[in-house]
CSV table of C-alpha atoms in Angstrom, one decimal:
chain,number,residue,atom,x,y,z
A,1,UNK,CA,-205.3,-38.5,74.7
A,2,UNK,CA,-204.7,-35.6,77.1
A,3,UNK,CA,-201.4,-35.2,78.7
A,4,UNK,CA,-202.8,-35.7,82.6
A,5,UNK,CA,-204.4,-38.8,81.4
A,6,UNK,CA,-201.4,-41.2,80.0
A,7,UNK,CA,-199.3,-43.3,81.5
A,8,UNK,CA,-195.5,-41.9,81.3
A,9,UNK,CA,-192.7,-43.0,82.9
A,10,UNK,CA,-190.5,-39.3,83.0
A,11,UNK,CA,-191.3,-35.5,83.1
A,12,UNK,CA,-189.1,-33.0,81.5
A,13,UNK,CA,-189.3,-29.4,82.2
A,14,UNK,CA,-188.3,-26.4,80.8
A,15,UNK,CA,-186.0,-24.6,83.7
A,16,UNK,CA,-186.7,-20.4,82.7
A,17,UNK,CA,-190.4,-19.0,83.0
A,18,UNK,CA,-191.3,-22.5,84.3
A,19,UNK,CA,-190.0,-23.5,87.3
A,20,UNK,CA,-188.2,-20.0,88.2
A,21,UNK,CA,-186.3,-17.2,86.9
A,22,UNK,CA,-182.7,-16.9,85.8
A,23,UNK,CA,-182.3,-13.3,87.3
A,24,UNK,CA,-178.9,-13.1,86.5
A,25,UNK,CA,-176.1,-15.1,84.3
A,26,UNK,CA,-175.8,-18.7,85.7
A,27,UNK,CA,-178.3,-18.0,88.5
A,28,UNK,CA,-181.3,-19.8,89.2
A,29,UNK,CA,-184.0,-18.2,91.7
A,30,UNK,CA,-187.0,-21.2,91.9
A,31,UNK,CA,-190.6,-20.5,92.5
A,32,UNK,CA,-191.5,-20.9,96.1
A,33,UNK,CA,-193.3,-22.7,97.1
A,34,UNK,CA,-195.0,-23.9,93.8
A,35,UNK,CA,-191.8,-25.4,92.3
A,36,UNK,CA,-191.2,-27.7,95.4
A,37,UNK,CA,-194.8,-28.7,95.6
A,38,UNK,CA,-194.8,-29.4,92.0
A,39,UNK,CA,-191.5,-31.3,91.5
A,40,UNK,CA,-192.4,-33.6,94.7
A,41,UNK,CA,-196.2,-34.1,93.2
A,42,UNK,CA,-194.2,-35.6,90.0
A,43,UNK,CA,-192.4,-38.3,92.4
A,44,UNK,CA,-194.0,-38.8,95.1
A,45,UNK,CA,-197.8,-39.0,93.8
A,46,UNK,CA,-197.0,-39.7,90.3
A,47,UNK,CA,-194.3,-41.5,90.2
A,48,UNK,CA,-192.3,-40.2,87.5
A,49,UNK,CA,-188.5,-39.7,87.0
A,50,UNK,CA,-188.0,-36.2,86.7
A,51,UNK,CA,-185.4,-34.3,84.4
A,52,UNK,CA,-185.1,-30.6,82.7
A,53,UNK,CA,-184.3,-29.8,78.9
A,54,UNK,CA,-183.2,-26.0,79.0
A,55,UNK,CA,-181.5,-24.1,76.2
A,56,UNK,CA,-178.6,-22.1,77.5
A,57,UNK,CA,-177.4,-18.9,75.9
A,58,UNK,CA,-173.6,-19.2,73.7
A,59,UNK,CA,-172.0,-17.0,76.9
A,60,UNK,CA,-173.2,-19.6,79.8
A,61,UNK,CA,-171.4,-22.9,79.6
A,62,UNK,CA,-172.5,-26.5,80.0
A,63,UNK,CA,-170.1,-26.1,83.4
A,64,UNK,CA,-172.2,-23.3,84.4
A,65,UNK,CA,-175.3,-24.6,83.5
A,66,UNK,CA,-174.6,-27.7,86.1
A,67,UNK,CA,-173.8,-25.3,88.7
A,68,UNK,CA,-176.4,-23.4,88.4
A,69,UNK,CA,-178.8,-26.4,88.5
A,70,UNK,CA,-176.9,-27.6,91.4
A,71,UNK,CA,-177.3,-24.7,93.4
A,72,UNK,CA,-180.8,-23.8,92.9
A,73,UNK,CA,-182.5,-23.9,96.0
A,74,UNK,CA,-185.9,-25.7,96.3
A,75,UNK,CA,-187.0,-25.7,100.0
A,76,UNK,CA,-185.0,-24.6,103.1
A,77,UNK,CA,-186.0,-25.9,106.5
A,78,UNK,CA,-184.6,-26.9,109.8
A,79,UNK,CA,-181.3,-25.9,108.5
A,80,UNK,CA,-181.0,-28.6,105.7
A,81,UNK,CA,-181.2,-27.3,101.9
A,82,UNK,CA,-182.7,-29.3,98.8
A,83,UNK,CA,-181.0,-28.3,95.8
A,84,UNK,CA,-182.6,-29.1,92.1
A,85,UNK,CA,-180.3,-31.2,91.5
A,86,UNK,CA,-181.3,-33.7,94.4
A,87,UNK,CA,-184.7,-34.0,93.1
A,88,UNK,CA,-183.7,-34.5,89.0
A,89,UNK,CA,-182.6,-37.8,88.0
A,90,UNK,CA,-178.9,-37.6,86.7
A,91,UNK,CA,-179.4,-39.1,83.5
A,92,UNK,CA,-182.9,-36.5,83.0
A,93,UNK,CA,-180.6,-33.0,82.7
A,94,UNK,CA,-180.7,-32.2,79.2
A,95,UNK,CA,-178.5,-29.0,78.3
A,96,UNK,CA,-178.3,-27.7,74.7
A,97,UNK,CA,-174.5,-27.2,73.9
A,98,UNK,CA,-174.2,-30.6,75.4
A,99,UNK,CA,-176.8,-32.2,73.4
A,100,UNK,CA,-175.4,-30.4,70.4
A,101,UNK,CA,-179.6,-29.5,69.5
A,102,UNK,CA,-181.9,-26.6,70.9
A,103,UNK,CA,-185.4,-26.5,71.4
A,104,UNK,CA,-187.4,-26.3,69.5
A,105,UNK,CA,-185.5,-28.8,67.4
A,106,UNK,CA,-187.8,-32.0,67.3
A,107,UNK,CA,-184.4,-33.9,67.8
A,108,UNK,CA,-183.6,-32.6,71.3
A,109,UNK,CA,-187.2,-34.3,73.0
A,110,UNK,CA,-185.9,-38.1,71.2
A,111,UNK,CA,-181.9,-36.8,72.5
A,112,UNK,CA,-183.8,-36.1,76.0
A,113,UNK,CA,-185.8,-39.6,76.2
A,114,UNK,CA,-182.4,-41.7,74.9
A,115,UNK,CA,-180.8,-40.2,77.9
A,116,UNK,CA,-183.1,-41.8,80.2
A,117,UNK,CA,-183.7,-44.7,78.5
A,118,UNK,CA,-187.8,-44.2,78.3
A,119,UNK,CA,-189.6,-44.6,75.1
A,120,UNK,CA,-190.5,-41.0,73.8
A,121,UNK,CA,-194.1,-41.6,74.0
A,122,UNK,CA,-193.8,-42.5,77.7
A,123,UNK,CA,-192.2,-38.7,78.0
A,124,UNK,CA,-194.2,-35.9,79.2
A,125,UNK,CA,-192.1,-32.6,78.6
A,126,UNK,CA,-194.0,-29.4,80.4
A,127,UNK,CA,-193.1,-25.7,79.6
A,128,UNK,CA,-194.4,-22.3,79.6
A,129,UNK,CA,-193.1,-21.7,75.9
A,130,UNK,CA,-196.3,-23.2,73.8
A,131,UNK,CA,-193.9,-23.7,70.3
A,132,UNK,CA,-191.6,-25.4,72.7
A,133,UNK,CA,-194.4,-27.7,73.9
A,134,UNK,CA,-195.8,-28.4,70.3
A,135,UNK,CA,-192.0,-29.5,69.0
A,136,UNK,CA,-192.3,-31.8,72.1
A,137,UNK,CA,-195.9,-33.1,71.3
A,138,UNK,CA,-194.5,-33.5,67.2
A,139,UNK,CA,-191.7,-35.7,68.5
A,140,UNK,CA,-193.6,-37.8,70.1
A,141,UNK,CA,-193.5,-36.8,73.3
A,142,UNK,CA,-197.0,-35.4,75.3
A,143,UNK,CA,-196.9,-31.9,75.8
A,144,UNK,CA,-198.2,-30.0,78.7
A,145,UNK,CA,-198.5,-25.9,78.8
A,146,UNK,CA,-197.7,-24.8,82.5
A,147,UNK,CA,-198.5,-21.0,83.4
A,148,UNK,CA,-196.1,-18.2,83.5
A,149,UNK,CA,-195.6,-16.4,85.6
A,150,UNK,CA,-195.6,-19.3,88.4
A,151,UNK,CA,-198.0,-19.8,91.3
A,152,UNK,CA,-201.5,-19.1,89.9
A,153,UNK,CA,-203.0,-22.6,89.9
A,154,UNK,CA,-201.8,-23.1,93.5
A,155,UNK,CA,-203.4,-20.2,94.8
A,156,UNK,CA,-207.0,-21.5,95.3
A,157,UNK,CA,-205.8,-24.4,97.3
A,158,UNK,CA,-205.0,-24.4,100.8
A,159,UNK,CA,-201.4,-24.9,100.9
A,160,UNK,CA,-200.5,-26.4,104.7
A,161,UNK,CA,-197.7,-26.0,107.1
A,162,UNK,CA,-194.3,-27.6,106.4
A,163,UNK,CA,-190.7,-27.1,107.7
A,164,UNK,CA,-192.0,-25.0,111.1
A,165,UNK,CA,-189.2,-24.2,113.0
A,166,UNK,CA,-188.8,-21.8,115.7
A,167,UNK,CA,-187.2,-19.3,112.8
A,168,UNK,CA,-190.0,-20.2,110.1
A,169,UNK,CA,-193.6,-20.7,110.2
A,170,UNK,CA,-193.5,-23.2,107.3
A,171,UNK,CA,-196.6,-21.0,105.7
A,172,UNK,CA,-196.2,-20.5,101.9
A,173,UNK,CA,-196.3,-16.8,102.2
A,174,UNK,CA,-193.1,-17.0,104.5
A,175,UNK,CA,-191.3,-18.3,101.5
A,176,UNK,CA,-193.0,-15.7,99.0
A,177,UNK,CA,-191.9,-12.8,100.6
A,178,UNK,CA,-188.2,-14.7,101.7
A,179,UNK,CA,-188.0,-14.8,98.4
A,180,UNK,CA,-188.4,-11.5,97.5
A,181,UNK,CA,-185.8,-10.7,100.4
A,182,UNK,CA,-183.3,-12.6,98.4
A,183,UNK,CA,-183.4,-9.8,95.7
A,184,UNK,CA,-183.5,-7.5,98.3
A,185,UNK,CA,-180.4,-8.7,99.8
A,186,UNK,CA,-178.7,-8.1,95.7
A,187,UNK,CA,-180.4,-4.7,95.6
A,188,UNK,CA,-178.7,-4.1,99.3
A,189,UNK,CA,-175.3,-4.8,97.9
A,190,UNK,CA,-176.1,-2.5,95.0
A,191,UNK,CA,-177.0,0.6,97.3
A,192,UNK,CA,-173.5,0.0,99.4
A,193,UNK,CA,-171.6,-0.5,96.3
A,194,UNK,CA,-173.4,2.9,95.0
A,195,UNK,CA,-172.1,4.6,98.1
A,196,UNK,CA,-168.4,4.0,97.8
A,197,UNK,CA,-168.2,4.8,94.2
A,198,UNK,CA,-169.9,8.2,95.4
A,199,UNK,CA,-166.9,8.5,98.0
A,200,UNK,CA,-165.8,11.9,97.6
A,201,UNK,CA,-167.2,13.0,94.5
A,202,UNK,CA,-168.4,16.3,94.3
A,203,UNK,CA,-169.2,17.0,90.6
A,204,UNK,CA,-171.4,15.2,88.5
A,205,UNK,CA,-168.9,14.6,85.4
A,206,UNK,CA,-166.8,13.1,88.3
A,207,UNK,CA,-169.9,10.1,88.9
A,208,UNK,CA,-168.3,6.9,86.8
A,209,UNK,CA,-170.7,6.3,84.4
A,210,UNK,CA,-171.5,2.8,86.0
A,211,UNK,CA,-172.3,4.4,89.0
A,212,UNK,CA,-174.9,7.1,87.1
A,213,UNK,CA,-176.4,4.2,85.4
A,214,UNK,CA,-176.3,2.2,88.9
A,215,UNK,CA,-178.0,5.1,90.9
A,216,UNK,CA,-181.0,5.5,88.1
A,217,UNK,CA,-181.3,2.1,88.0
A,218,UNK,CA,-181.6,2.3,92.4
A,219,UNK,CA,-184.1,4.6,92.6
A,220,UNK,CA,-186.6,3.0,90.3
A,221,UNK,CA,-186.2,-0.2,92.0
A,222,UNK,CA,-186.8,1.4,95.6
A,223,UNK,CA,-190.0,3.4,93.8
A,224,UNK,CA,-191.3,0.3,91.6
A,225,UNK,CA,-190.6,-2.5,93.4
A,226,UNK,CA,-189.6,-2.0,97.1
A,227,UNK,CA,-192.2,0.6,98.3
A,228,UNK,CA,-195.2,-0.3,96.0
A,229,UNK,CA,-195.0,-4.1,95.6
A,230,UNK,CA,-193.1,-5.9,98.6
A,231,UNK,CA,-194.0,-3.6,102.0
A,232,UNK,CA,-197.2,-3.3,100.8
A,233,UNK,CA,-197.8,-7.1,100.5
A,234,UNK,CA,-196.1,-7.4,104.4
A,235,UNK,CA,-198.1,-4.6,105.1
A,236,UNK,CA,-201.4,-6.2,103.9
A,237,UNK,CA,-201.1,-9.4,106.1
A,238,UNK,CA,-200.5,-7.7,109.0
A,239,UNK,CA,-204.3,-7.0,109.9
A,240,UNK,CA,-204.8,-10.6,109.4
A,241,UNK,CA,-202.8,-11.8,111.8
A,242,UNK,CA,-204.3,-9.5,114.2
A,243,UNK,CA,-207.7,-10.6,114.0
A,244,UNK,CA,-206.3,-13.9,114.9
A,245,UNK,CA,-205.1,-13.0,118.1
A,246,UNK,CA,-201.4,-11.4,117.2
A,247,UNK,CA,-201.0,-8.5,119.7
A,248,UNK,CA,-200.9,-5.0,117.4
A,249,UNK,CA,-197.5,-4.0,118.9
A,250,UNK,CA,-195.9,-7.1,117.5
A,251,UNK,CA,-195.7,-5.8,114.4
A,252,UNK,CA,-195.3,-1.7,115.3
A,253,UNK,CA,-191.8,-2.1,114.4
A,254,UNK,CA,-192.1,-3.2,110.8
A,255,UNK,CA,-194.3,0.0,110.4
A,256,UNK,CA,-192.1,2.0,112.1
A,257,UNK,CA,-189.2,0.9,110.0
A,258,UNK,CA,-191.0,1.2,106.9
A,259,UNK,CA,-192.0,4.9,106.7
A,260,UNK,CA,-188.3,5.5,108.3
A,261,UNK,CA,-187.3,3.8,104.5
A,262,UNK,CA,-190.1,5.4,102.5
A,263,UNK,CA,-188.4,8.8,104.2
A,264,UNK,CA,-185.0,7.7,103.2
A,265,UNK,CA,-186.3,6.6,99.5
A,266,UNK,CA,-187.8,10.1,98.7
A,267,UNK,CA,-185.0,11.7,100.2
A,268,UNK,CA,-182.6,9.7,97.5
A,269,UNK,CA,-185.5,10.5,95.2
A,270,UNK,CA,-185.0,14.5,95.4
A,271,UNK,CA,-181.2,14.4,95.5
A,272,UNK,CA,-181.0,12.3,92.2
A,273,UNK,CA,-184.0,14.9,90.5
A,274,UNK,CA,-181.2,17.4,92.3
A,275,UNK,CA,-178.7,15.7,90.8
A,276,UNK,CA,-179.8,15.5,87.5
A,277,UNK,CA,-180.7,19.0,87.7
A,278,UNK,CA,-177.1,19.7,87.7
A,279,UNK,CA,-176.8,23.4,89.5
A,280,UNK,CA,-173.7,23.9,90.0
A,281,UNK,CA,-173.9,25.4,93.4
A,282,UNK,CA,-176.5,22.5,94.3
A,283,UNK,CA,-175.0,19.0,93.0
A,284,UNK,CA,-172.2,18.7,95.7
A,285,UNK,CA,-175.0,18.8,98.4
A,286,UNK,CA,-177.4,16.5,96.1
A,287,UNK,CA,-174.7,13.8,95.6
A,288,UNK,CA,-173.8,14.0,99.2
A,289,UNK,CA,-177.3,13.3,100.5
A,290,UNK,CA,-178.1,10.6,97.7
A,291,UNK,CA,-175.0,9.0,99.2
A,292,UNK,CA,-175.8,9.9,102.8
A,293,UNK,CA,-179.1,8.9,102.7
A,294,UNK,CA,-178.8,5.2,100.9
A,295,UNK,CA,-176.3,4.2,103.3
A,296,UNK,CA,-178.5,4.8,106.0
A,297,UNK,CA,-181.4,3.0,104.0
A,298,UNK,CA,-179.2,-0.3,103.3
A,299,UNK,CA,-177.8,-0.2,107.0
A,300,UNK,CA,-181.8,-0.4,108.2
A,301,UNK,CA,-183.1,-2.7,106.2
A,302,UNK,CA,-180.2,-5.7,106.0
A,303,UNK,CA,-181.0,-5.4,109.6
A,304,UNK,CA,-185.0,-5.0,108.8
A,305,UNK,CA,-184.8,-8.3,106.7
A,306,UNK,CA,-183.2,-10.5,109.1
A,307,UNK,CA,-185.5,-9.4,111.9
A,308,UNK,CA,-188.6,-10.1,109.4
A,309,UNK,CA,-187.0,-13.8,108.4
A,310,UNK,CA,-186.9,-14.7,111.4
A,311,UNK,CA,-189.3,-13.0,113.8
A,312,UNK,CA,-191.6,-11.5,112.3
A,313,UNK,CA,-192.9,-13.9,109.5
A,314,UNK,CA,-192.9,-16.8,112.3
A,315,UNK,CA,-195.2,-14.7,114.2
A,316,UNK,CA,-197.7,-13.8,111.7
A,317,UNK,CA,-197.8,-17.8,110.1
A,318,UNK,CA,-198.3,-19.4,113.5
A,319,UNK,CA,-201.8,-17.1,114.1
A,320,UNK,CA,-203.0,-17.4,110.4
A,321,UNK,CA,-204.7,-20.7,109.4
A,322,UNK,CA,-203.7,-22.8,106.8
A,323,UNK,CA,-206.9,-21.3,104.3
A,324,UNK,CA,-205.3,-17.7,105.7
A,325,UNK,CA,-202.2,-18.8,104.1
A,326,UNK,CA,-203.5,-19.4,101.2
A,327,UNK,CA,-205.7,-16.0,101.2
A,328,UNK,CA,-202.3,-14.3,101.8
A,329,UNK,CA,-199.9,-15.6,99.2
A,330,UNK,CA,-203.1,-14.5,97.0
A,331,UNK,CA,-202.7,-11.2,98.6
A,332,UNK,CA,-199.0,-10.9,98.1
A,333,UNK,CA,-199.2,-11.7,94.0
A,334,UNK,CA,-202.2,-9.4,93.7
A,335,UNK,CA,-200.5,-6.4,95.9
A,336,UNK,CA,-197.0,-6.7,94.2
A,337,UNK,CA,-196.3,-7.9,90.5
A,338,UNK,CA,-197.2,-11.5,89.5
A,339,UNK,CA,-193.4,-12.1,88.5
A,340,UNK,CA,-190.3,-10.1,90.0
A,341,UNK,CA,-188.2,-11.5,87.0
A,342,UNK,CA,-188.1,-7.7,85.2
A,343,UNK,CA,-186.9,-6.2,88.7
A,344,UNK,CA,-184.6,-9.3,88.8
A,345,UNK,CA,-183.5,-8.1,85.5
A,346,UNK,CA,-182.9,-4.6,86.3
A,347,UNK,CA,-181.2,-5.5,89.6
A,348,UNK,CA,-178.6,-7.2,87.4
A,349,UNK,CA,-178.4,-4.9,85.0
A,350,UNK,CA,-177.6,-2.4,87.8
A,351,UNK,CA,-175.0,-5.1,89.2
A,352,UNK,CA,-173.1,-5.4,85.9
A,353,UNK,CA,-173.3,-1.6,86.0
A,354,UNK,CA,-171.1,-1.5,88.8
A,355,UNK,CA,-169.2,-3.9,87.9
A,356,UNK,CA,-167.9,-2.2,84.7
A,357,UNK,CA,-167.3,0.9,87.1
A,358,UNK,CA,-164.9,-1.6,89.4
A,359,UNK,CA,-167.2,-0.7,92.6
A,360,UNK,CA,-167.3,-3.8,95.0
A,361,UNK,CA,-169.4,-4.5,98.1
A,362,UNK,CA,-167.9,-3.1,101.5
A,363,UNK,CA,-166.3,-6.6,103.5
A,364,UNK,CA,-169.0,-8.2,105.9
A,365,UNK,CA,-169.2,-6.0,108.8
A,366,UNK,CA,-168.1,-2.5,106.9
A,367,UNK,CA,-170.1,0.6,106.6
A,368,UNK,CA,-172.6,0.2,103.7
């Protein structure tokens, strides 16, 4: 009998590549809005008592794992937070070191269902992983493949308001592109942390290698992802709004600010080619302006983000209609890359970079 026809009692999910991405060590960044509208379809419509089964790696501890479940942030609105952990039932979080079994060890779906005290064949377990979801399906349990990456069979529907606030628009492409502001804010910290381990150096054997590997790592994030997935995307929706009634000049700003960063990215663009280049009567003046030059850009846009949050995306949601919503969190998948995970990824590895070379963030309030 197909898995959307029987009559279970609990869902389990798989946590990575099914309801969000673990972008770095003990972080997890949800899908929004699909894994909020999922997770409260499961109790609320259906019924069911909802729990996770996720294999951790050997360097992430049960401790960890807990945390990270507990801090993962499902919806935000009129400043109260729903964490993951609100919405599983306590007895439903199945972790691998803890359970002594990874998936897809038949063993861990029956470990799963005596933990909630629900007969296995009244378990639905859903995951992106298809071997995962067959070792489910031979232990009994039914077994349902969810998409990867997230979002795709919410599209088509029209996805209506919720949360508005006078600082959010409750739209689902508000939360898309908040999202993406979130790795933003880590790619941020990575440009001012860049700066001050380029703090009077002058040579490029003097660079720490964390901070070469850093600055590489910077420039194809700003080229890959920031100019040619996310301000496109904000760029695309713009237009929208405007045939709905939003005045043109509303939005002049984000324009503005936009080819001042594009400026500022091919600046930091040439100076690491420069850089790289290595002329010796050049590369004082290339590693000054790559320095120089992504201050300015992190300076703008944490400033640019904030502004966006909170004025700009309330703007554009309350003229667009709730089938323009869902038009434009099309638009924003099709524009940038279906899944951000790999830019997540490369945003940590550029984090653990620096962190090797012993460069922190400047204090709240410093100079980037």
């Amino acid at each position: 009998m197909p898995a959307t026809t029987v009559d279970c009692d609990a869902v389990f999910f798989d946590l990575r590549d099914t309801l969000g991405d673990v972008d770095r060590p003990g972080h997890l960044a949800l899908y929004r809005p699909s894994t909020e509208k999922l997770l409260d379809a499961m109790r609320e419509l259906v019924g069911l008592r909802v729990g996770v089964i996720t294999n951790l790696p050997a360097d992430v501890s049960s401790e960890q794992g807990h945390r990270m479940i507990a801090e993962a942030v499902v919806s935000e609105s009129n400043g109260s937070t729903v964490h993951l952990a609100d919405i599983l039932d306590p007895q439903g979080i199945v972790i691998n070191h803890e359970a002594r079994l990874d998936k897809p060890d038949p063993a861990i779906y029956h470990y799963a269902a005596d933990q909630m005290h629900v007969p296995i064949e009244r378990c639905l377990f859903v995951g992106e992983n298809l071997i995962e979801v067959l070792a489910a399906q031979a232990a009994g349990m039914h077994g349902l493949l969810k998409p990867s990456p997230p979002g795709k069979e919410f599209q088509p529907a029209v996805i209506t308001r919720q949360g508005e606030s006078v600082e959010d628009s409750g739209r689902a492409f508000e939360e898309a592109l908040e999202q993406e502001h979130l790795l933003g804010e880590r790619i941020f910290g990575c440009g001012s942390r860049i700066v001050r381990g380029l703090e009077a150096v002058e040579r490029v054997e003097d660079i720490p290698p964390g901070v070469y590997t850093a600055m590489g790592m910077f420039v194809y994030v700003l080229t890959n992802f920031a100019d040619q997935a996310h301000l496109k995307a904000e760029e695309a929706i713009v237009p929208l709004a405007v045939a709905r009634g939003m005045p043109p000049d509303a939005a002049r700003w984000m324009f503005d600010q936009h080819d001042q960063a594009r400026a500022y990215w091919e600046a930091i663009r040439v100076a690491w080619r420069r850089i790289q280049n290595g002329d010796p009567r050049d590369v004082a003046f290339a590693i000054s302006d790559f320095r120089r030059c992504t201050e300015s850009f992190v300076r703008l846009f944490r400033a640019h983000a904030v502004r966006e949050n909170d004025e700009l995306y309330p703007e554009l949601g309350r003229r667009l209609t709730d089938a323009d919503d869902a038009t434009v969190l099309s638009i924003v998948h099709h524009t940038g890359p279906p899944d951000i995970g790999p830019y997540a990824a490369i945003v940590g590895a550029m984090e653990e970079a620096l962190d090797t070379a012993g460069i922190e963030d400047a204090p709240a309030g410093g100079k980037a």
